[in-house]
Each structure stands twice: as C-alpha cells, then as structure tokens.
Amino acid sequence: MSGTAHTNTRDIARAAVRAELAQVAFDLFRREGFEKVTLDDLAAAAGVSRSTFPRYFGTEEDAVLGAFDAHGKQAADALRARPAAEDDWTALRRAPDTVIERYSQDPAGALTTTRLVREIPALCARQLEKRHGRRPALAWALAERDGSSGPATVGRTVRAAVAVDCLSIAIDHWTASDGRLDLVMLLDEAFAALAPS
C-alpha cells in the first residue's frame, strides 16, 4: 500500500469519526442546551473516552460548527472549476451552489443547525470567525482563475469577502422565513444587489 493511499484512508476514517462525533454533539446540544453540556457529557453520549473529543475538536463550539468546516474548501474548489470565460462575480455567485445543496436536501436539519448557531453567542462568534477565514481561500481561487501566482489583490479580497457575506445574508433571510423562501433565489438577489453595472 502506498503512503498516499494509507494517508487518504486514514483521512477518510478520521473525517467519518469527526462527522459522527459532530452529529452526536449537535443532537445533545439541541436537547440539553449548549451551555449545560460538558465534555464528559459529549464523550458519554458518543461512547468514547473523555480524551477523544479534544483530538477531533478544539472546543465545544467547533464540535457544532464542524458541519460547516468543508464549506470554504468546497466553495473555493467550485470557484476554480468555473469556466475561465466567466466573470469573477458570476463565478463567485455560482461557487456556493454546492454548499447550499444541504439546505434543500435537509431543510429541517439546516434550520435547526442555523438557529442553534445564531442563538448561542459563543457559536455565533465562532461562526463569524470561520466565515472570515473563508475569504482568503476564495480570493486565492479568484487569483488562480486568472493564472496569478502572487498574493490576492485588494479587489479580489473585497469581492471574496462580499461573496461570503452575500451567502450569510441569504441564509439569514431563509432562516427568518422558516425555510419557506427559496435560498437560491435569495442568494441570486443578494448578488444582484451588488452586481457590477
């Protein structure tokens, strides 16, 4: 077995365990309340040792937000894959389509997760931090689309930041509507409000 295959298998197994632990944590937080759940409670609910959770999640907030971890990479990868002839703004609009599929596939679960994050100040703050961290990946992906190898320009960084905020605002409106509004249309509307003339 090659080193790459071994690493990939290990990474896949780790990601599966991480996803399972995140789901257990989320279910427990939703049932008991975020502030009431301890690390011992999480370990007991998952049937693992107390030392296992910290190996997968640095904080309890990260356990809830683990479901969102892949979003930045997915959007950046989707952005790189957009047609080269497509302008940056259109490519940025289309990039999160893979991320928002989850909202249409499991609207009840997505609403519950989004509400939990919005209602708990510690989760909300950590989510903002993670959202801020997605900007450089998108700006870099924009640069790669143009064949640039240097650091992202101010313009690309601003476009990436605005795209991240457009998605967040669309999700906020979708959540406020109890999932009745179409998230794709909300995202289209958010991007249209800032589309270049």
Coordinates of C-alpha atoms in Angstrom, one line a residue:
M1 CA 0.0 0.0 0.0
S2 CA 1.4 3.4 -0.9
G3 CA 1.9 6.2 1.6
T4 CA -0.7 8.3 -0.2
A5 CA -3.4 5.6 -0.2
H6 CA -2.7 5.0 3.5
T7 CA -2.9 8.7 4.3
N8 CA -6.1 9.0 2.3
T9 CA -7.7 6.0 4.1
R10 CA -6.7 7.5 7.4
D11 CA -8.1 10.9 6.5
I12 CA -11.3 9.4 5.3
A13 CA -11.7 7.4 8.6
R14 CA -10.9 10.5 10.6
A15 CA -13.4 12.6 8.7
A16 CA -16.1 9.9 9.3
V17 CA -15.4 9.8 13.0
R18 CA -15.3 13.6 13.2
A19 CA -18.7 13.8 11.4
E20 CA -20.2 11.2 13.7
L21 CA -18.9 13.0 16.8
A22 CA -20.2 16.3 15.5
Q23 CA -23.7 14.8 15.0
V24 CA -23.7 13.4 18.5
A25 CA -22.6 16.7 19.9
F26 CA -25.2 18.7 17.9
D27 CA -28.0 16.4 19.0
L28 CA -27.0 16.6 22.6
F29 CA -26.6 20.4 22.5
R30 CA -30.0 20.7 20.9
R31 CA -31.7 18.5 23.5
E32 CA -29.9 19.7 26.6
G33 CA -28.8 23.3 25.7
F34 CA -25.4 24.3 24.7
E35 CA -24.3 25.8 28.0
K36 CA -25.4 22.8 30.0
V37 CA -23.4 20.1 28.1
T38 CA -19.9 19.3 29.3
L39 CA -17.0 17.4 27.6
D40 CA -17.9 14.4 29.8
D41 CA -21.5 14.5 28.6
L42 CA -20.3 14.6 25.0
A43 CA -17.9 11.7 25.5
A44 CA -20.6 9.6 27.3
A45 CA -23.2 10.3 24.6
A46 CA -20.7 9.3 21.8
G47 CA -19.5 6.2 23.7
V48 CA -15.9 7.4 23.6
S49 CA -13.2 8.3 26.2
R50 CA -13.1 11.9 27.5
S51 CA -9.8 12.4 25.7
T52 CA -11.3 11.5 22.3
F53 CA -13.3 14.7 21.7
P54 CA -10.4 17.1 22.1
R55 CA -8.5 15.1 19.5
Y56 CA -11.2 15.9 16.9
F57 CA -12.4 19.3 18.1
G58 CA -10.5 22.0 19.8
T59 CA -13.7 23.4 21.5
E60 CA -17.3 22.6 22.0
E61 CA -18.1 25.3 19.5
D62 CA -16.0 23.5 16.9
A63 CA -18.0 20.3 17.5
V64 CA -21.2 22.1 16.5
L65 CA -19.6 24.0 13.6
G66 CA -17.7 21.0 12.3
A67 CA -20.5 20.5 9.8
F68 CA -19.5 23.8 8.2
D69 CA -15.8 23.2 8.0
A70 CA -15.7 21.9 4.5
H71 CA -17.8 24.8 3.1
G72 CA -14.9 27.1 2.4
K73 CA -12.9 24.5 0.6
Q74 CA -15.9 23.3 -1.4
A75 CA -16.7 26.9 -2.5
A76 CA -13.1 27.6 -3.4
D77 CA -12.8 24.4 -5.4
A78 CA -16.1 25.1 -7.2
L79 CA -14.8 28.6 -7.9
R80 CA -11.6 27.3 -9.5
A81 CA -13.7 24.9 -11.6
R82 CA -16.0 27.6 -13.1
P83 CA -15.5 28.3 -16.8
A84 CA -12.4 30.6 -17.5
A85 CA -14.5 32.9 -19.6
E86 CA -17.0 33.6 -16.8
D87 CA -16.5 36.9 -15.0
D88 CA -15.4 36.8 -11.3
W89 CA -18.8 38.0 -9.9
T90 CA -20.8 35.3 -11.8
A91 CA -18.2 32.7 -10.8
L92 CA -18.4 33.8 -7.1
R93 CA -22.2 33.6 -7.3
R94 CA -22.2 30.0 -8.7
A95 CA -19.4 28.7 -6.3
P96 CA -21.6 28.3 -3.2
D97 CA -24.2 26.2 -5.1
T98 CA -22.6 23.0 -3.8
V99 CA -22.6 24.4 -0.2
I100 CA -26.3 25.3 -0.2
E101 CA -27.5 21.9 -1.6
R102 CA -27.6 20.8 2.0
Y103 CA -30.3 23.4 2.8
S104 CA -32.6 21.9 0.1
Q105 CA -31.8 18.3 0.9
D106 CA -32.4 18.6 4.6
P107 CA -34.2 21.9 5.3
A108 CA -35.4 21.0 8.8
G109 CA -31.9 19.9 9.9
A110 CA -30.3 23.0 8.3
L111 CA -32.8 25.3 10.0
T112 CA -32.2 23.7 13.4
T113 CA -28.4 24.0 13.0
T114 CA -28.6 27.6 11.8
R115 CA -30.9 28.6 14.6
L116 CA -28.7 27.0 17.2
V117 CA -25.6 28.8 15.9
R118 CA -27.5 32.1 15.8
E119 CA -29.0 31.8 19.3
I120 CA -25.8 30.9 21.2
P121 CA -23.4 33.9 21.4
A122 CA -20.3 31.7 21.6
L123 CA -21.3 29.7 18.5
C124 CA -22.3 32.9 16.6
A125 CA -18.9 34.4 17.4
R126 CA -17.0 31.3 16.3
Q127 CA -19.1 31.1 13.1
L128 CA -18.2 34.7 12.3
E129 CA -14.5 33.8 12.8
K130 CA -14.8 30.8 10.5
R131 CA -16.7 32.9 7.9
H132 CA -13.9 35.5 8.0
G133 CA -11.4 32.7 7.4
R134 CA -13.1 31.6 4.2
R135 CA -12.3 34.9 2.5
P136 CA -8.6 34.2 1.7
A137 CA -9.3 30.9 0.1
L138 CA -11.9 32.5 -2.2
A139 CA -9.6 35.4 -3.0
W140 CA -6.8 32.9 -3.8
A141 CA -9.1 30.9 -6.0
L142 CA -10.0 34.0 -7.9
A143 CA -6.3 34.7 -8.5
E144 CA -5.8 31.2 -9.7
R145 CA -8.6 31.5 -12.2
D146 CA -6.6 34.4 -13.8
G147 CA -3.3 32.5 -13.6
S148 CA -1.9 34.8 -11.0
S149 CA 0.7 33.3 -8.6
G150 CA 1.2 36.3 -6.3
P151 CA -0.9 37.3 -3.3
A152 CA -4.5 38.2 -3.8
T153 CA -5.2 41.8 -4.7
V154 CA -7.3 44.1 -2.6
G155 CA -10.0 43.9 -5.3
R156 CA -10.2 40.1 -5.2
T157 CA -10.1 40.1 -1.4
V158 CA -13.1 42.5 -1.3
R159 CA -15.0 40.5 -3.9
A160 CA -14.4 37.3 -1.9
A161 CA -15.5 39.0 1.4
V162 CA -18.7 40.3 -0.2
A163 CA -19.5 36.9 -1.7
V164 CA -19.2 35.3 1.7
D165 CA -21.4 38.0 3.3
C166 CA -24.0 37.6 0.4
L167 CA -24.3 33.9 1.3
S168 CA -24.6 34.7 5.0
I169 CA -27.3 37.3 4.4
A170 CA -29.3 34.9 2.1
I171 CA -29.1 32.2 4.8
D172 CA -30.3 34.7 7.4
H173 CA -33.3 35.6 5.3
W174 CA -34.0 32.0 4.6
T175 CA -33.9 31.1 8.3
A176 CA -36.1 34.1 9.2
S177 CA -38.7 32.7 6.7
D178 CA -38.6 29.3 8.4
G179 CA -37.2 27.9 5.2
R180 CA -40.2 28.9 3.1
L181 CA -38.2 31.3 0.8
D182 CA -36.1 29.8 -1.9
L183 CA -32.4 30.0 -0.8
V184 CA -31.1 30.0 -4.4
M185 CA -33.3 33.0 -5.2
L186 CA -32.3 34.8 -2.1
L187 CA -28.6 34.3 -3.0
D188 CA -29.3 35.5 -6.5
E189 CA -31.0 38.6 -5.1
A190 CA -28.0 39.3 -2.7
F191 CA -25.5 39.1 -5.6
A192 CA -27.8 41.1 -7.9
A193 CA -27.9 43.9 -5.4
L194 CA -24.1 44.4 -5.9
A195 CA -23.6 43.2 -9.5
P196 CA -21.3 45.5 -11.5
S197 CA -23.2 47.7 -13.9

